[in-house]
Amino acid sequence: MPSWKEKHGKIQTTKLLVVGAGGIGCELLKNLAATGFQNVHVIDLDTIDISNLNRQFLFRKEHVSSSKAEIATKVVKQFCPSINLGFDHASIFEEEFNVEFFKKFDMVLNALDNKKARNHVNRMCHAANKPLIESGSSGYFGQVQVIMRGKTECYECQEKPASQKTFPGCTIRNTPSEHIHCTVWAKHVFNQLFGEVDIDDDVSPDMEAEDTENPNETGNSQDDEAAKEPAPIGTRKWAESVNFDAAKVFDKLFFQDIQYLVKMDHLWKQRKPPTPLSFAVATTTGESLSFADAQNKDTSIWSIATCANVFAGCVRELLKEIKLNPDVTLSFDKDHPIIMAFVAACANVRAHLFSIHTKTMFEIKAMAGNIIPAIASTNAIVAGMIVTEAVKMIDGNADVKSSFIRNQPNPRGKKLSLNRLFQIFLEGAPYPPNPKCYVCSETREVFIYVNPAEMTVGALRDKVLMQELNMLQPDVMDTNTANVVLSSDGDTDSLLPKKLSEISIEDGAILTCDDFMQDMVLKLFIRRANHLRGDNFEIARSDKEKDEEEARKKEQEKHRLEEAENKEKLETDHKSEEEERRKRKVDEKESSEEPDVKRTKVEEKTGGEENENKILAME
Ligand SMILES: [Zn+2]
């Protein structure tokens, strides 16, 4: 058995790459220095934001706007001058961090906050054959995963569920029932007017949801003309046709489109219909803050008149911005004050029309940015677990574990349970590699279902290979014809607008996709799916999986319907149960003071947990 001195010697000489110097990264760098690691390099692209200071404890107020990697390095060296700690204030995707770069280290520790970068580092470690310790936290939950090529599953062996919760399109466009639906709609409105137009983000009432008994027949005035055909030429084009006149755009979104929706009788049989609101009426009802004042009051609820003012102010400002930089496409950014104010104002006006309680800009920002609060204690536990596993691996200890911080499952399955308040630490042996993984297996196959007559080569590159499969610079060859379909040096750019079928990529085609940077080659099997429109596609790891996926979706839909039916019943049951409990407690209180103290404590905790549930529900 090696002596402590020998172990310590190994720790001192091991070369570590830390990717990320944020919440987990700060804790991790401190732990590594304290454990005796002497050779560490850290990479982070970010600069320090004031909102980081509550948990990224290496940073102080005077560091705001400086590089995270640089400051973290400086501060760690202050308390551990002997450490050989290098840094790069750069993106991990840059070409200099190639496979050769990764090979210089003995082990890589991830402290990242996004899936794209995690996928990339996973592939680089696979290519360089270096062990990776992957980690993450989300509110009270956290995870550490040990990844060793050929021995354990890699980060991409199992498909990860989409991090963003999606809502049915018709709920967003026609029948919002919660504020989040209005917030999602408002983000779509922003994209339609000023950002990148996505066909899935249409904001107009869904005409297909219309009753077959044409409701327009009962229309009674010429004012309805505009309402008959919502956005026939696309929201952006329509807005351009009226020079982005804020009042007209407002009327279109909140008067004409709503008027149109109201006429779809069948939507309102069980629901309260929305009330159309014109700009003229909105701006003259009640008190209003100026555009500038409203922006500073992000924790107060804006009146509808204020929302209308903010809407108009934002439309003016955003129009200026797109005119100044016609080549730059704006995209939703919760930290862009004008964009965020626009989304907040839009979401609140829509919520108001649908009789949904309005919210503050601060609350809407959390929803729009899918923010789950980062919790310092979770990050501290995660960073501790990373170092524990790193030391075990260096020591040649085969007993490496993947660890989780979870809430204990409640045996009675009740929603309100004090158990949820505790962070429970679990660990288990890592899973073996998935033989079908397109990153770490020998198979490396992906099946893609598309309509070859509609999908373009450009979309195949951008949406399938780069966005979905996380490749950086794919080179693609059709194995049947040996034609080069995509070349990362730009030689094939003339093919980008062509449809797949135009260059003979049809059902059954097999494309070899090669990413030089990630040292990864995979086979893409093209399957025809005529029902898919435009650039839409579905992806599966095998044909069989596709069938399974469909069966699962059907099962989920059935389950969802059942749940909706049960929900009402459960709520009623829960209410009467609460009522009974309360009665019982009152009786107890009358007989003794002691239980009353307990009761107050229990309620406090339950309340806190309810809040936690709400926050997690935003995930
Ligand atoms: Zn894998």
Tab-separated table of C-alpha atoms and ligand atoms in Angstrom, residues 122 152-158 433-434 437-441 541, ligand 1:
chain	number	residue	atom	x	y	z
A	122	ASN	CA	-16.535	14.863	-23.405
A	152	THR	CA	-17.605	3.870	-18.061
A	153	GLU	CA	-20.388	5.517	-19.996
A	154	CYS	CA	-19.521	8.895	-21.470
A	155	TYR	CA	-21.449	12.135	-20.973
A	156	GLU	CA	-23.380	11.475	-24.174
A	157	CYS	CA	-24.098	7.745	-23.770
A	158	GLN	CA	-27.606	8.539	-22.548
A	433	PRO	CA	-20.468	2.447	-21.976
A	434	ASN	CA	-23.607	2.349	-24.143
A	437	CYS	CA	-23.435	5.729	-28.242
A	438	TYR	CA	-22.533	7.779	-31.304
A	439	VAL	CA	-19.649	9.406	-29.438
A	440	CYS	CA	-17.809	6.654	-27.584
A	441	SER	CA	-18.910	3.368	-29.175
A	541	ARG	CA	-29.989	6.377	-32.246
B	1	ZN	ZN	-20.820	7.386	-24.942
